[in-house]
Amino acid sequence: MTQGTRSARPAADEEIRERILDAAQDVMLSAGITARVHAQIAERAGLSRPTVYKYVGDQDAIMAALLERETNRFFDAVTPQLERDIPVRERFVDLITFAVTYAREHALLQFGLQQEPEKVLPWLTIYAAPIMQLALSHFEPLILRLIEEKELPEVDSSLLIEIIVRLILSLLSTPGLNPSQSREDLKANIDMLFHVVGHIVNRSD
Amino acid sequence: MRTGVLAQRILDAAEEVFLEHGYRATVAELVAPRAGVSLATLYQQLGEDADIVDQLFHREIQRFIDAIVASCSKPRSLRLWFVDTVVFSVTYLRGNPLAARLRIDDPESGMPWLTRYIPLIAGQLEPLVDMMVKHSRSGEGFAQASARVVTDWAMRLVFSFMTTPSAVDLREPTTLRQHLNVLFDIGMATTRPHSGSAMAKSE
């Protein structure tokens, strides 16, 4: 998936890109998400600004690349939850719990949400199409395979991915009635959603 | 809620200003003349430190809640109530000029502000959901559903469908319903897939 574009680049180039993105993350954590910090990023990475432009680009390109990298790391971390040998409903409850906990512990995301919510929140709501698209391309082959292997019920894979992403984004962007601060509360609330929507058929079995 | 006739007239004027100019421009200096009252009267009616848009949205939310109560109060299973209410709410809010203005006109600053209202809406809907839970409980053995959690989820989904674009066309209520059905399929899958498929093979 994303590996395709990455492996096209030589390993040394890849290393420089990683260094730039690591530096960008550090700099933004102290200067803010939207401050103009291209020079600082270059300095922190120990590179010249032209080199940073050559390997990643301007600050917007760095931001986009960082967002893509962090999103893909996030997806990689979440993926094993889908293949555990437990009932499907529990897999999704665990997956959403895991995803929200992971994102709540993500330093840069939380920094952005606290310091500049008006800049960050739109990317989790009205401008969430790129995240949705990344999720689709990352998870759709796996979901299709799991449906094929009868590991998952026969659902529309893209609709399934979309609605799960919606639930996760909502939990990250919106304060609800239940603060769900602890992992246990969060899991209990997600469990109840699936309990409610899945209840009737279980009873009439 | 300010229920006086004069306060309502001021809020009507605020709505006009909001729809024409967006929420940053909905200030007392513009609203008072539109309502045909003095600034002093406006402050007297809405309060000295009046957040006019906030009061306008409180009124609009009350109307939204009333519409849900009017349409979704017939006893039915909790699951059916859940889908009906989400679909009704999304359709209602899509046709609501105030929500549309906030969404299209000033999405970046309007959005964090809009999501603030979820707790308010969910809190107001709780008694209705509590009734559905009790109804479901007697009919379907619903022992542990909390009205608070169920309402919270319904409103989360409504706001998500309102704000976050979809890869599929969700304008049709039937499509939205199908979308929610995916959740049900997951909610119903409570057995281990391996044991299920192993049994199928041995038959």
mmCIF file with all atom_site columns, C-alpha atoms in Angstrom, chain B residues 17-141:
data_model
loop_
_atom_site.group_PDB
_atom_site.id
_atom_site.type_symbol
_atom_site.label_atom_id
_atom_site.label_alt_id
_atom_site.label_comp_id
_atom_site.label_asym_id
_atom_site.label_entity_id
_atom_site.label_seq_id
_atom_site.pdbx_PDB_ins_code
_atom_site.Cartn_x
_atom_site.Cartn_y
_atom_site.Cartn_z
_atom_site.occupancy
_atom_site.B_iso_or_equiv
_atom_site.pdbx_formal_charge
_atom_site.auth_seq_id
_atom_site.auth_comp_id
_atom_site.auth_asym_id
_atom_site.auth_atom_id
_atom_site.pdbx_PDB_model_num
ATOM 1   C CA . VAL B 1 17  ? -28.375 38.602 10.763 1.00 0.00 ? 17  VAL B CA 1
ATOM 2   C CA . PHE B 1 18  ? -26.698 35.237 11.290 1.00 0.00 ? 18  PHE B CA 1
ATOM 3   C CA . LEU B 1 19  ? -28.052 33.786 8.044  1.00 0.00 ? 19  LEU B CA 1
ATOM 4   C CA . GLU B 1 20  ? -26.970 36.875 6.111  1.00 0.00 ? 20  GLU B CA 1
ATOM 5   C CA . HIS B 1 21  ? -23.612 37.618 7.655  1.00 0.00 ? 21  HIS B CA 1
ATOM 6   C CA . GLY B 1 22  ? -22.386 34.587 9.607  1.00 0.00 ? 22  GLY B CA 1
ATOM 7   C CA . TYR B 1 23  ? -21.817 34.207 13.284 1.00 0.00 ? 23  TYR B CA 1
ATOM 8   C CA . ARG B 1 24  ? -18.955 36.646 13.781 1.00 0.00 ? 24  ARG B CA 1
ATOM 9   C CA . ALA B 1 25  ? -21.177 39.478 12.555 1.00 0.00 ? 25  ALA B CA 1
ATOM 10  C CA . THR B 1 26  ? -24.110 38.541 14.742 1.00 0.00 ? 26  THR B CA 1
ATOM 11  C CA . VAL B 1 27  ? -23.419 41.215 17.327 1.00 0.00 ? 27  VAL B CA 1
ATOM 12  C CA . ALA B 1 28  ? -25.760 43.297 19.429 1.00 0.00 ? 28  ALA B CA 1
ATOM 13  C CA . GLU B 1 29  ? -25.089 46.441 17.356 1.00 0.00 ? 29  GLU B CA 1
ATOM 14  C CA . LEU B 1 30  ? -26.476 44.733 14.238 1.00 0.00 ? 30  LEU B CA 1
ATOM 15  C CA . VAL B 1 31  ? -29.222 42.711 15.890 1.00 0.00 ? 31  VAL B CA 1
ATOM 16  C CA . ALA B 1 32  ? -30.875 45.437 17.972 1.00 0.00 ? 32  ALA B CA 1
ATOM 17  C CA . PRO B 1 33  ? -31.801 47.748 15.073 1.00 0.00 ? 33  PRO B CA 1
ATOM 18  C CA . ARG B 1 34  ? -32.999 44.753 13.053 1.00 0.00 ? 34  ARG B CA 1
ATOM 19  C CA . ALA B 1 35  ? -35.343 43.844 15.909 1.00 0.00 ? 35  ALA B CA 1
ATOM 20  C CA . GLY B 1 36  ? -36.390 47.463 16.253 1.00 0.00 ? 36  GLY B CA 1
ATOM 21  C CA . VAL B 1 37  ? -35.193 47.742 19.843 1.00 0.00 ? 37  VAL B CA 1
ATOM 22  C CA . SER B 1 38  ? -32.487 49.724 21.588 1.00 0.00 ? 38  SER B CA 1
ATOM 23  C CA . LEU B 1 39  ? -29.212 48.161 22.688 1.00 0.00 ? 39  LEU B CA 1
ATOM 24  C CA . ALA B 1 40  ? -30.321 48.658 26.280 1.00 0.00 ? 40  ALA B CA 1
ATOM 25  C CA . THR B 1 41  ? -33.484 46.631 25.626 1.00 0.00 ? 41  THR B CA 1
ATOM 26  C CA . LEU B 1 42  ? -31.507 43.889 23.936 1.00 0.00 ? 42  LEU B CA 1
ATOM 27  C CA . TYR B 1 43  ? -29.174 43.564 26.919 1.00 0.00 ? 43  TYR B CA 1
ATOM 28  C CA . GLN B 1 44  ? -32.110 43.697 29.276 1.00 0.00 ? 44  GLN B CA 1
ATOM 29  C CA . GLN B 1 45  ? -33.805 40.842 27.411 1.00 0.00 ? 45  GLN B CA 1
ATOM 30  C CA . LEU B 1 46  ? -30.814 38.600 26.706 1.00 0.00 ? 46  LEU B CA 1
ATOM 31  C CA . GLY B 1 47  ? -28.535 39.511 29.566 1.00 0.00 ? 47  GLY B CA 1
ATOM 32  C CA . GLU B 1 48  ? -25.678 41.957 29.953 1.00 0.00 ? 48  GLU B CA 1
ATOM 33  C CA . ASP B 1 49  ? -22.963 39.651 28.679 1.00 0.00 ? 49  ASP B CA 1
ATOM 34  C CA . ALA B 1 50  ? -25.227 38.128 26.045 1.00 0.00 ? 50  ALA B CA 1
ATOM 35  C CA . ASP B 1 51  ? -23.716 35.586 23.696 1.00 0.00 ? 51  ASP B CA 1
ATOM 36  C CA . ILE B 1 52  ? -26.392 36.146 21.069 1.00 0.00 ? 52  ILE B CA 1
ATOM 37  C CA . VAL B 1 53  ? -25.444 33.297 18.764 1.00 0.00 ? 53  VAL B CA 1
ATOM 38  C CA . ASP B 1 54  ? -25.264 30.928 21.706 1.00 0.00 ? 54  ASP B CA 1
ATOM 39  C CA . GLN B 1 55  ? -28.809 31.851 22.714 1.00 0.00 ? 55  GLN B CA 1
ATOM 40  C CA . LEU B 1 56  ? -29.975 31.576 19.127 1.00 0.00 ? 56  LEU B CA 1
ATOM 41  C CA . PHE B 1 57  ? -28.532 28.077 18.923 1.00 0.00 ? 57  PHE B CA 1
ATOM 42  C CA . HIS B 1 58  ? -30.023 27.089 22.245 1.00 0.00 ? 58  HIS B CA 1
ATOM 43  C CA . ARG B 1 59  ? -33.425 27.980 20.832 1.00 0.00 ? 59  ARG B CA 1
ATOM 44  C CA . GLU B 1 60  ? -32.712 26.111 17.602 1.00 0.00 ? 60  GLU B CA 1
ATOM 45  C CA . ILE B 1 61  ? -31.563 23.063 19.536 1.00 0.00 ? 61  ILE B CA 1
ATOM 46  C CA . GLN B 1 62  ? -34.752 23.130 21.575 1.00 0.00 ? 62  GLN B CA 1
ATOM 47  C CA . ARG B 1 63  ? -36.716 23.073 18.304 1.00 0.00 ? 63  ARG B CA 1
ATOM 48  C CA . PHE B 1 64  ? -34.584 20.186 17.091 1.00 0.00 ? 64  PHE B CA 1
ATOM 49  C CA . ILE B 1 65  ? -35.243 18.241 20.298 1.00 0.00 ? 65  ILE B CA 1
ATOM 50  C CA . ASP B 1 66  ? -38.975 18.973 20.027 1.00 0.00 ? 66  ASP B CA 1
ATOM 51  C CA . ALA B 1 67  ? -38.948 17.642 16.448 1.00 0.00 ? 67  ALA B CA 1
ATOM 52  C CA . ILE B 1 68  ? -37.214 14.436 17.555 1.00 0.00 ? 68  ILE B CA 1
ATOM 53  C CA . VAL B 1 69  ? -39.640 13.975 20.423 1.00 0.00 ? 69  VAL B CA 1
ATOM 54  C CA . ALA B 1 70  ? -42.574 14.550 18.050 1.00 0.00 ? 70  ALA B CA 1
ATOM 55  C CA . SER B 1 71  ? -41.309 12.059 15.466 1.00 0.00 ? 71  SER B CA 1
ATOM 56  C CA . CYS B 1 72  ? -39.430 9.443  17.416 1.00 0.00 ? 72  CYS B CA 1
ATOM 57  C CA . SER B 1 73  ? -41.434 8.883  20.580 1.00 0.00 ? 73  SER B CA 1
ATOM 58  C CA . LYS B 1 74  ? -43.510 5.934  19.480 1.00 0.00 ? 74  LYS B CA 1
ATOM 59  C CA . PRO B 1 75  ? -42.354 2.916  21.456 1.00 0.00 ? 75  PRO B CA 1
ATOM 60  C CA . ARG B 1 76  ? -40.221 0.573  19.401 1.00 0.00 ? 76  ARG B CA 1
ATOM 61  C CA . SER B 1 77  ? -37.155 -1.533 19.920 1.00 0.00 ? 77  SER B CA 1
ATOM 62  C CA . LEU B 1 78  ? -34.107 0.377  21.057 1.00 0.00 ? 78  LEU B CA 1
ATOM 63  C CA . ARG B 1 79  ? -32.169 -0.631 17.987 1.00 0.00 ? 79  ARG B CA 1
ATOM 64  C CA . LEU B 1 80  ? -34.895 0.571  15.634 1.00 0.00 ? 80  LEU B CA 1
ATOM 65  C CA . TRP B 1 81  ? -35.253 3.766  17.654 1.00 0.00 ? 81  TRP B CA 1
ATOM 66  C CA . PHE B 1 82  ? -31.514 4.292  17.333 1.00 0.00 ? 82  PHE B CA 1
ATOM 67  C CA . VAL B 1 83  ? -31.511 4.085  13.517 1.00 0.00 ? 83  VAL B CA 1
ATOM 68  C CA . ASP B 1 84  ? -34.763 6.021  13.120 1.00 0.00 ? 84  ASP B CA 1
ATOM 69  C CA . THR B 1 85  ? -33.483 8.827  15.311 1.00 0.00 ? 85  THR B CA 1
ATOM 70  C CA . VAL B 1 86  ? -30.085 9.076  13.609 1.00 0.00 ? 86  VAL B CA 1
ATOM 71  C CA . VAL B 1 87  ? -31.665 9.122  10.149 1.00 0.00 ? 87  VAL B CA 1
ATOM 72  C CA . PHE B 1 88  ? -34.359 11.601 11.220 1.00 0.00 ? 88  PHE B CA 1
ATOM 73  C CA . SER B 1 89  ? -31.809 13.920 12.850 1.00 0.00 ? 89  SER B CA 1
ATOM 74  C CA . VAL B 1 90  ? -29.416 13.938 9.906  1.00 0.00 ? 90  VAL B CA 1
ATOM 75  C CA . THR B 1 91  ? -32.268 14.670 7.503  1.00 0.00 ? 91  THR B CA 1
ATOM 76  C CA . TYR B 1 92  ? -33.636 17.389 9.787  1.00 0.00 ? 92  TYR B CA 1
ATOM 77  C CA . LEU B 1 93  ? -30.296 19.111 10.292 1.00 0.00 ? 93  LEU B CA 1
ATOM 78  C CA . ARG B 1 94  ? -29.441 18.940 6.594  1.00 0.00 ? 94  ARG B CA 1
ATOM 79  C CA . GLY B 1 95  ? -32.541 20.987 5.901  1.00 0.00 ? 95  GLY B CA 1
ATOM 80  C CA . ASN B 1 96  ? -31.802 23.432 8.715  1.00 0.00 ? 96  ASN B CA 1
ATOM 81  C CA . PRO B 1 97  ? -30.599 26.843 7.447  1.00 0.00 ? 97  PRO B CA 1
ATOM 82  C CA . LEU B 1 98  ? -28.670 27.683 10.619 1.00 0.00 ? 98  LEU B CA 1
ATOM 83  C CA . ALA B 1 99  ? -26.695 24.455 10.592 1.00 0.00 ? 99  ALA B CA 1
ATOM 84  C CA . ALA B 1 100 ? -26.055 24.869 6.868  1.00 0.00 ? 100 ALA B CA 1
ATOM 85  C CA . ARG B 1 101 ? -24.816 28.420 7.312  1.00 0.00 ? 101 ARG B CA 1
ATOM 86  C CA . LEU B 1 102 ? -22.408 27.428 10.061 1.00 0.00 ? 102 LEU B CA 1
ATOM 87  C CA . ARG B 1 103 ? -21.129 24.477 8.080  1.00 0.00 ? 103 ARG B CA 1
ATOM 88  C CA . ILE B 1 104 ? -20.646 26.084 4.689  1.00 0.00 ? 104 ILE B CA 1
ATOM 89  C CA . ASP B 1 105 ? -19.851 29.639 5.643  1.00 0.00 ? 105 ASP B CA 1
ATOM 90  C CA . ASP B 1 106 ? -17.276 29.325 8.338  1.00 0.00 ? 106 ASP B CA 1
ATOM 91  C CA . PRO B 1 107 ? -16.332 25.685 8.735  1.00 0.00 ? 107 PRO B CA 1
ATOM 92  C CA . GLU B 1 108 ? -12.971 26.109 10.434 1.00 0.00 ? 108 GLU B CA 1
ATOM 93  C CA . SER B 1 109 ? -14.082 28.230 13.333 1.00 0.00 ? 109 SER B CA 1
ATOM 94  C CA . GLY B 1 110 ? -17.686 27.066 13.327 1.00 0.00 ? 110 GLY B CA 1
ATOM 95  C CA . MET B 1 111 ? -16.973 23.391 13.707 1.00 0.00 ? 111 MET B CA 1
ATOM 96  C CA . PRO B 1 112 ? -15.309 23.188 17.134 1.00 0.00 ? 112 PRO B CA 1
ATOM 97  C CA . TRP B 1 113 ? -18.095 25.432 18.288 1.00 0.00 ? 113 TRP B CA 1
ATOM 98  C CA . LEU B 1 114 ? -20.840 23.205 16.860 1.00 0.00 ? 114 LEU B CA 1
ATOM 99  C CA . THR B 1 115 ? -19.501 20.051 18.465 1.00 0.00 ? 115 THR B CA 1
ATOM 100 C CA . ARG B 1 116 ? -19.788 21.799 21.847 1.00 0.00 ? 116 ARG B CA 1
ATOM 101 C CA . TYR B 1 117 ? -23.545 21.310 21.638 1.00 0.00 ? 117 TYR B CA 1
ATOM 102 C CA . ILE B 1 118 ? -23.529 17.519 21.599 1.00 0.00 ? 118 ILE B CA 1
ATOM 103 C CA . PRO B 1 119 ? -23.619 17.229 25.408 1.00 0.00 ? 119 PRO B CA 1
ATOM 104 C CA . LEU B 1 120 ? -26.510 19.696 25.545 1.00 0.00 ? 120 LEU B CA 1
ATOM 105 C CA . ILE B 1 121 ? -28.548 17.835 22.921 1.00 0.00 ? 121 ILE B CA 1
ATOM 106 C CA . ALA B 1 122 ? -27.786 14.423 24.327 1.00 0.00 ? 122 ALA B CA 1
ATOM 107 C CA . GLY B 1 123 ? -28.655 15.582 27.840 1.00 0.00 ? 123 GLY B CA 1
ATOM 108 C CA . GLN B 1 124 ? -32.039 16.862 26.690 1.00 0.00 ? 124 GLN B CA 1
ATOM 109 C CA . LEU B 1 125 ? -32.826 13.653 24.821 1.00 0.00 ? 125 LEU B CA 1
ATOM 110 C CA . GLU B 1 126 ? -32.002 11.407 27.733 1.00 0.00 ? 126 GLU B CA 1
ATOM 111 C CA . PRO B 1 127 ? -35.558 11.125 29.128 1.00 0.00 ? 127 PRO B CA 1
ATOM 112 C CA . LEU B 1 128 ? -36.840 9.976  25.731 1.00 0.00 ? 128 LEU B CA 1
ATOM 113 C CA . VAL B 1 129 ? -34.089 7.407  25.382 1.00 0.00 ? 129 VAL B CA 1
ATOM 114 C CA . ASP B 1 130 ? -34.675 6.298  28.935 1.00 0.00 ? 130 ASP B CA 1
ATOM 115 C CA . MET B 1 131 ? -38.278 5.572  27.947 1.00 0.00 ? 131 MET B CA 1
ATOM 116 C CA . MET B 1 132 ? -37.112 3.512  24.940 1.00 0.00 ? 132 MET B CA 1
ATOM 117 C CA . VAL B 1 133 ? -34.639 1.608  27.075 1.00 0.00 ? 133 VAL B CA 1
ATOM 118 C CA . LYS B 1 134 ? -37.373 0.788  29.590 1.00 0.00 ? 134 LYS B CA 1
ATOM 119 C CA . HIS B 1 135 ? -39.683 -0.289 26.801 1.00 0.00 ? 135 HIS B CA 1
ATOM 120 C CA . SER B 1 136 ? -36.954 -2.430 25.289 1.00 0.00 ? 136 SER B CA 1
ATOM 121 C CA . ARG B 1 137 ? -36.056 -3.791 28.686 1.00 0.00 ? 137 ARG B CA 1
ATOM 122 C CA . SER B 1 138 ? -39.502 -5.213 29.274 1.00 0.00 ? 138 SER B CA 1
ATOM 123 C CA . GLY B 1 139 ? -39.787 -6.570 25.744 1.00 0.00 ? 139 GLY B CA 1
ATOM 124 C CA . GLU B 1 140 ? -36.258 -7.690 25.016 1.00 0.00 ? 140 GLU B CA 1
ATOM 125 C CA . GLY B 1 141 ? -34.396 -8.202 28.234 1.00 0.00 ? 141 GLY B CA 1
#
